[in-house]
XYZ file of N, CA and C in Angstrom:
546
model
N 38.034 41.366 88.754
C 38.159 39.786 88.524
C 39.506 39.630 89.010
N 39.651 38.567 89.926
C 40.921 38.100 90.280
C 41.662 37.594 89.352
N 43.038 37.346 89.645
C 43.923 36.665 88.704
C 43.592 35.364 88.511
N 43.210 34.613 89.498
C 42.917 33.218 89.356
C 41.596 32.994 88.520
N 40.779 33.908 88.427
C 39.503 33.786 87.416
C 39.960 34.054 86.037
N 40.998 34.922 85.886
C 41.371 35.239 84.587
C 42.140 34.049 84.019
N 42.931 33.547 84.852
C 43.864 32.343 84.470
C 42.880 31.112 84.177
N 41.801 30.864 84.846
C 40.961 29.846 84.720
C 40.180 29.967 83.228
N 39.666 31.340 83.186
C 39.036 31.427 81.840
C 40.036 31.445 80.643
N 41.270 31.716 80.661
C 42.039 31.628 79.674
C 42.359 30.173 79.412
N 42.576 29.277 80.380
C 42.758 27.883 80.317
C 41.649 27.269 79.645
N 40.426 27.556 80.054
C 39.123 27.082 79.545
C 38.899 27.486 77.974
N 39.488 28.701 77.725
C 39.095 29.175 76.392
C 40.072 28.572 75.347
N 41.402 28.284 75.914
C 42.499 27.505 75.147
C 41.935 26.141 74.938
N 41.407 25.296 75.899
C 40.969 24.109 75.698
C 39.835 24.039 74.756
N 38.869 24.954 74.711
C 37.772 25.039 73.761
C 38.263 25.302 72.391
N 39.207 26.188 72.176
C 39.758 26.367 70.902
C 40.459 25.146 70.373
N 41.244 24.515 71.088
C 42.016 23.236 70.851
C 40.939 22.223 70.418
N 39.770 22.212 71.244
C 38.832 21.023 70.836
C 38.111 21.352 69.361
N 37.861 22.662 69.166
C 37.125 22.990 67.968
C 38.291 22.690 66.764
N 39.543 23.141 66.931
C 40.511 22.737 65.981
C 40.620 21.314 65.724
N 40.656 20.480 66.824
C 40.783 19.073 66.629
C 39.665 18.494 65.835
N 38.344 18.920 66.316
C 37.205 18.249 65.523
C 37.200 18.798 64.035
N 37.535 19.934 63.720
C 37.712 20.452 62.285
C 38.676 19.624 61.578
N 39.897 19.516 62.074
C 41.010 18.612 61.452
C 40.456 17.219 61.272
N 39.795 16.748 62.214
C 39.432 15.252 62.114
C 38.291 15.162 61.011
N 37.501 16.134 60.787
C 36.425 16.109 59.788
C 36.968 16.302 58.376
N 38.010 17.318 58.350
C 38.547 17.545 56.914
C 39.482 16.290 56.351
N 40.148 15.601 57.380
C 41.022 14.665 57.021
C 40.478 13.257 57.019
N 39.107 13.153 57.396
C 38.390 12.001 57.311
C 38.431 11.232 56.050
N 38.895 10.053 55.851
C 39.013 9.399 54.506
C 37.818 8.277 54.494
N 36.915 8.132 55.171
C 35.909 7.142 55.320
C 34.625 7.647 54.655
N 34.610 8.642 54.005
C 33.288 9.222 53.411
C 32.683 8.316 52.483
N 33.409 7.676 51.566
C 32.938 6.775 50.553
C 33.143 5.316 50.962
N 33.373 4.977 52.197
C 33.638 3.604 52.670
C 32.329 2.825 52.525
N 32.622 1.412 51.995
C 31.516 0.574 51.981
C 31.928 -0.601 52.656
N 31.131 -1.347 53.502
C 31.634 -2.435 54.194
C 31.912 -3.593 53.253
N 32.893 -4.187 53.320
C 33.299 -5.300 52.423
C 33.260 -6.486 53.335
N 32.719 -7.641 52.687
C 32.872 -8.907 53.402
C 31.869 -8.775 54.613
N 30.755 -8.047 54.552
C 29.862 -8.129 55.579
C 29.033 -9.373 55.767
N 29.077 -10.216 54.777
C 28.190 -11.407 54.719
C 28.919 -12.568 55.195
N 28.275 -13.164 56.072
C 28.744 -14.379 56.630
C 28.990 -15.513 55.561
N 30.056 -16.497 55.838
C 30.214 -17.360 54.824
C 28.867 -18.185 54.503
N 28.702 -18.596 53.251
C 27.502 -19.112 52.922
C 26.277 -18.373 52.581
N 26.397 -17.075 52.835
C 25.190 -16.166 52.607
C 25.298 -15.596 51.185
N 24.157 -15.260 50.815
C 23.872 -14.894 49.434
C 23.667 -13.358 49.486
N 24.225 -12.575 48.502
C 23.903 -11.254 48.409
C 22.550 -10.986 47.734
N 21.575 -10.287 48.615
C 20.219 -10.268 48.096
C 19.946 -8.725 47.772
N 19.237 -8.537 46.739
C 18.752 -6.972 46.532
C 17.535 -6.769 47.175
N 17.520 -5.966 48.200
C 16.358 -5.720 48.950
C 15.873 -4.213 48.771
N 16.327 -3.650 47.707
C 15.905 -2.323 47.361
C 14.380 -2.462 46.737
N 13.463 -1.717 47.327
C 12.209 -1.615 46.864
C 12.120 -0.806 45.433
N 11.710 -1.464 44.385
C 11.622 -0.726 43.120
C 10.980 0.576 43.130
N 11.329 1.640 42.525
C 10.702 2.887 42.516
C 9.472 2.905 41.731
N 9.421 1.911 40.570
C 8.233 1.977 39.613
C 8.057 0.554 39.439
N 6.833 0.189 38.912
C 6.632 -1.201 38.420
C 7.403 -1.512 37.222
N 7.814 -0.570 36.526
C 8.413 -0.836 35.353
C 9.909 -1.518 35.425
N 10.372 -1.629 36.724
C 11.686 -2.102 37.104
C 11.459 -3.620 37.468
N 10.133 -4.084 37.482
C 9.871 -5.295 37.870
C 9.337 -6.297 36.718
N 10.056 -7.516 36.734
C 9.681 -8.519 35.621
C 8.963 -9.695 36.203
N 7.874 -10.041 35.526
C 7.155 -11.080 36.326
C 6.666 -12.143 35.265
N 6.381 -13.390 35.661
C 5.845 -14.387 34.864
C 4.715 -15.069 35.737
N 3.510 -14.989 35.094
C 2.397 -15.551 35.757
C 1.976 -16.955 35.181
N 1.690 -17.743 36.168
C 1.317 -19.117 35.869
C -0.178 -19.349 36.356
N -0.879 -20.251 35.847
C -2.172 -20.538 36.159
C -2.222 -21.916 37.022
N -2.580 -21.802 38.263
C -2.513 -22.937 39.102
C -3.952 -23.303 39.467
N -4.899 -22.956 38.535
C -6.140 -23.355 38.805
C -6.799 -24.098 37.489
N -8.059 -24.616 37.465
C -8.488 -25.173 36.293
C -9.229 -24.228 35.371
N -9.278 -22.935 35.730
C -9.779 -21.935 34.951
C -8.979 -21.498 33.993
N -9.621 -21.695 32.663
C -8.667 -21.273 31.529
C -8.513 -19.839 31.337
N -7.257 -19.508 30.878
C -6.930 -18.022 30.564
C -6.812 -17.246 31.837
N -6.738 -17.664 32.911
C -6.591 -16.755 34.230
C -5.191 -16.262 34.231
N -4.217 -17.090 33.923
C -2.754 -16.554 33.874
C -2.665 -15.427 32.832
N -3.233 -15.604 31.719
C -3.131 -14.452 30.662
C -3.807 -13.230 31.165
N -5.040 -13.291 31.852
C -5.775 -12.260 32.348
C -4.966 -11.500 33.368
N -4.461 -12.234 34.372
C -3.571 -11.541 35.571
C -2.537 -10.843 34.984
N -1.763 -11.615 33.915
C -0.536 -11.176 33.422
C -1.006 -9.783 32.670
N -2.082 -9.593 31.987
C -2.520 -8.297 31.282
C -2.798 -7.325 32.267
N -3.463 -7.612 33.577
C -3.617 -6.766 34.651
C -2.382 -6.129 35.053
N -1.371 -6.995 35.269
C -0.126 -6.442 35.733
C 0.591 -5.688 34.649
N 0.508 -6.155 33.210
C 1.069 -5.331 32.160
C 0.372 -3.685 32.214
N -0.933 -3.796 32.445
C -1.629 -2.454 32.528
C -1.288 -1.606 33.578
N -0.561 -2.271 34.696
C -0.133 -1.384 35.720
C 1.471 -1.191 35.637
N 1.886 -1.323 34.416
C 3.283 -1.017 33.879
C 4.252 -2.002 34.369
N 3.998 -3.145 34.696
C 5.021 -4.246 35.084
C 5.446 -4.851 33.701
N 6.756 -5.435 33.803
C 7.290 -6.239 32.602
C 6.703 -7.503 32.795
N 6.120 -8.093 31.704
C 5.468 -9.390 32.044
C 6.163 -10.214 30.809
N 6.345 -11.432 31.210
C 6.732 -12.695 30.250
C 5.436 -13.483 29.847
N 5.671 -14.280 28.827
C 4.506 -15.167 28.423
C 3.831 -15.998 29.642
N 2.531 -15.719 29.889
C 2.101 -16.713 30.928
C 2.018 -18.173 30.594
N 2.167 -19.040 31.706
C 2.148 -20.484 31.458
C 1.152 -21.180 32.456
N 1.242 -22.513 32.382
C 0.131 -23.361 33.069
C 1.349 -24.033 34.187
N 0.744 -23.953 35.458
C 1.589 -24.665 36.517
C 1.176 -26.083 36.607
N 2.125 -27.036 36.946
C 1.941 -28.408 36.914
C 0.837 -28.809 37.965
N 1.049 -28.320 39.235
C 0.112 -28.508 40.431
C -0.835 -27.569 40.503
N -2.122 -27.851 40.831
C -3.173 -27.007 41.175
C -2.988 -26.308 42.630
N -3.249 -25.064 42.805
C -3.037 -24.248 44.109
C -4.181 -23.970 44.574
N -4.332 -24.050 45.970
C -5.573 -23.627 46.810
C -5.361 -22.258 47.132
N -4.081 -21.641 47.574
C -3.829 -20.461 48.017
C -4.313 -19.360 46.990
N -4.196 -18.180 47.507
C -4.342 -16.899 46.558
C -3.407 -16.997 45.472
N -2.084 -17.098 45.812
C -0.983 -17.065 44.813
C 0.358 -17.548 45.674
N 1.235 -18.128 44.804
C 2.530 -18.435 45.323
C 3.609 -17.446 44.414
N 4.478 -16.935 45.144
C 5.642 -16.057 44.526
C 6.910 -16.831 44.741
N 7.498 -16.991 43.560
C 8.811 -17.758 43.656
C 9.813 -16.845 43.098
N 10.934 -16.646 43.750
C 11.865 -15.673 43.362
C 13.256 -15.865 44.080
N 14.342 -15.240 43.594
C 15.568 -15.409 44.013
C 16.250 -14.170 44.599
N 17.546 -14.220 44.967
C 18.245 -13.054 45.617
C 18.064 -11.800 44.825
N 17.987 -11.781 43.569
C 18.157 -10.551 42.643
C 16.499 -10.009 42.957
N 15.475 -10.701 43.325
C 14.251 -10.154 43.096
C 13.569 -10.054 44.493
N 14.227 -9.879 45.591
C 13.711 -9.773 46.866
C 12.819 -8.456 46.929
N 13.466 -7.440 46.789
C 12.686 -6.204 46.634
C 11.514 -6.217 45.749
N 11.630 -6.577 44.643
C 10.529 -6.820 43.645
C 9.417 -7.666 44.100
N 9.726 -8.852 44.747
C 8.805 -9.631 45.429
C 8.047 -8.980 46.720
N 8.807 -8.236 47.260
C 8.097 -7.462 48.311
C 7.061 -6.514 47.781
N 7.501 -5.868 46.817
C 6.485 -4.981 46.143
C 5.164 -5.898 45.711
N 5.402 -6.901 44.974
C 4.401 -7.706 44.608
C 3.425 -8.194 45.643
N 4.020 -8.490 46.709
C 3.189 -8.875 47.973
C 2.016 -7.972 48.213
N 2.289 -6.757 47.998
C 1.275 -5.655 48.330
C 0.139 -5.864 47.332
N 0.433 -6.390 46.138
C -0.627 -6.536 45.199
C -1.657 -7.622 45.492
N -1.177 -8.550 46.262
C -2.024 -9.621 46.809
C -2.364 -9.367 48.371
N -2.263 -8.315 48.766
C -2.530 -7.809 50.008
C -1.976 -8.845 51.181
N -0.666 -9.052 50.943
C 0.119 -10.024 51.799
C -0.557 -11.167 51.937
N -1.303 -11.726 51.124
C -1.883 -13.128 51.038
C -1.142 -14.155 50.239
N -0.286 -13.811 49.508
C 0.584 -14.837 48.548
C 1.617 -15.514 49.335
N 1.795 -16.600 49.098
C 2.803 -17.403 49.751
C 4.189 -17.088 49.058
N 5.119 -16.438 49.780
C 6.347 -16.221 49.261
C 7.398 -17.196 49.352
N 7.916 -17.903 48.282
C 9.040 -18.861 48.382
C 10.195 -18.411 47.780
N 11.176 -18.179 48.619
C 12.521 -17.652 48.325
C 13.394 -18.836 48.106
N 14.252 -18.723 46.937
C 15.245 -19.803 46.651
C 16.471 -19.068 46.414
N 17.235 -19.406 47.282
C 18.673 -18.723 47.451
C 19.432 -19.000 45.997
N 19.334 -20.219 45.603
C 20.023 -20.642 44.282
C 19.496 -20.154 42.908
N 18.321 -19.386 43.024
C 17.685 -18.945 41.868
C 18.442 -17.887 41.183
N 18.589 -17.868 39.868
C 19.297 -16.622 39.253
C 18.254 -15.782 38.412
N 18.562 -14.615 38.393
C 17.725 -13.627 37.631
C 16.859 -12.886 38.591
N 16.152 -11.916 37.938
C 15.349 -10.960 38.807
C 13.662 -11.185 38.379
N 13.461 -12.384 37.795
C 12.007 -12.509 37.403
C 11.378 -13.155 38.476
N 10.209 -12.638 38.898
C 9.427 -13.244 40.023
C 8.329 -13.994 39.318
N 8.118 -15.425 39.632
C 7.210 -16.301 39.108
C 6.047 -16.099 40.097
N 4.907 -15.880 39.462
C 3.584 -15.821 40.303
C 2.619 -16.958 39.925
N 2.308 -17.903 40.707
C 1.376 -18.920 40.486
C -0.006 -18.459 41.097
N -1.024 -18.280 40.179
C -2.259 -17.841 40.742
C -2.964 -19.135 41.138
N -3.574 -19.014 42.305
C -4.379 -20.143 42.924
C -5.852 -19.951 43.002
N -6.592 -20.994 43.404
C -7.901 -20.972 43.498
C -8.489 -19.876 44.319
N -7.746 -19.516 45.376
C -8.179 -18.358 46.399
C -8.075 -16.981 45.746
N -7.441 -16.837 44.573
C -7.331 -15.444 43.920
C -8.609 -14.993 43.489
N -8.885 -13.555 43.820
C -10.115 -12.941 43.329
C -9.740 -11.755 42.455
N -8.905 -10.901 42.808
C -8.426 -9.802 41.944
C -7.224 -9.114 42.591
N -6.425 -8.272 41.831
C -5.309 -7.650 42.183
C -5.864 -6.378 43.190
N -4.930 -6.003 44.079
C -5.326 -4.751 44.868
C -5.235 -3.490 44.024
N -6.118 -2.537 44.462
C -6.300 -1.354 43.841
C -5.069 -0.556 44.209
N -4.717 0.534 43.682
C -3.479 1.428 43.932
C -3.583 1.816 45.507
N -4.621 2.140 46.030
C -4.772 2.685 47.234
C -4.491 1.444 48.349
N -4.902 0.340 47.894
C -4.737 -0.861 48.661
C -3.305 -1.257 48.802
N -2.634 -1.243 47.579
C -1.230 -1.483 47.453
C -0.519 -0.514 48.420
N -0.686 0.737 48.310
C 0.045 1.666 49.131
C -0.199 1.351 50.602
N -1.391 1.121 50.900
C -1.643 0.736 52.453
C -0.996 -0.498 52.937
N -0.931 -1.464 51.909
C -0.284 -2.845 52.198
C 1.161 -2.501 52.402
N 1.753 -1.733 51.493
C 3.061 -1.457 51.699
C 3.604 -0.730 52.975
N 2.691 0.113 53.314
C 2.922 0.670 54.754
C 2.927 -0.347 55.767
N 1.941 -1.287 55.726
C 1.913 -2.377 56.724
C 3.124 -3.230 56.576
N 3.529 -3.487 55.486
C 4.713 -4.497 55.236
C 5.864 -3.856 55.746
N 6.081 -2.522 55.552
C 7.368 -1.854 55.937
C 8.480 -2.145 54.904
N 9.717 -2.034 55.374
C 10.806 -2.079 54.416
C 10.971 -3.673 54.178
N 11.548 -3.916 52.958
C 11.747 -5.292 52.726
C 12.657 -6.066 53.637
N 12.296 -7.364 53.877
C 13.122 -8.130 54.875
C 14.026 -8.813 54.252
N 15.186 -9.348 54.861
C 16.154 -10.283 54.165
C 15.587 -11.647 54.365
N 15.586 -12.468 53.434
C 15.355 -13.841 53.585
C 16.420 -14.614 54.299
N 16.074 -15.741 55.139
C 17.202 -16.352 55.714
C 18.308 -16.845 54.813
N 19.546 -16.698 55.304
C 20.785 -17.051 54.662
C 21.212 -16.087 53.609
N 20.679 -14.745 53.602
C 21.023 -13.662 52.867
C 21.381 -12.611 53.529
N 22.194 -11.584 52.880
C 22.512 -10.354 53.438
C 22.435 -9.328 52.415
N 22.259 -8.089 52.599
C 21.880 -6.986 51.871
C 22.971 -6.692 50.887
N 22.646 -6.640 49.539
C 23.593 -6.112 48.645
C 23.859 -4.651 48.809
N 24.831 -4.089 48.521
C 24.892 -2.589 48.417
C 23.951 -2.021 47.535
N 23.288 -0.860 48.041
C 22.264 -0.163 47.336
C 23.096 0.541 46.062
N 22.354 0.517 44.971
C 22.999 1.459 43.822
C 22.646 2.743 44.034
N 23.648 3.511 43.660
C 23.314 5.049 43.614
C 22.608 5.397 42.433
N 21.929 6.455 42.312
C 21.118 6.917 41.205
C 21.836 7.043 39.906
N 23.267 7.431 40.070
C 24.074 7.636 38.841
C 24.564 6.180 38.497
N 24.477 5.085 39.228
C 24.916 3.910 38.924
C 23.838 2.984 38.233
N 22.597 3.466 38.118
C 21.577 2.586 37.297
C 21.905 2.421 35.971
N 21.683 1.344 35.177
C 21.779 1.241 33.822
C 20.582 1.218 33.188
């Protein structure tokens, strides 16, 4: 081997070792490991919880009867309760509804409402209100309602729906870590 080749191999070797040292130092001294974007919301936007609940027990609903059929809200509320949802006392809606259902929710319940859409096979009219407080989802049962979806249908519907989408005028709230849950 000629002297020029040896010299070239030494230079390449030194550069390779320097690159490895540089990368290792950069990774070890990195201070952004726990960084969270601050101020990522544009002015006027609302922080919305788009985390899909891990179980129905994390979702609270209140069912209203939007039909002339007596006891419908109570029946649907019991069906949700049997599926492990937290339910509030059912009520009567002032206006009659022709749709399958109407879901009313605020920024704290975006992920919960996304899950509930699957129980109506994405046939419910979702009405987001950025000014609404609390994580309760109001469901107004309409004349087009027949029954809640089965577990298999809910899972298939969730696959079709994909990840929860941000409503207009909202930005995603930082996801809670498992050890942050109360």
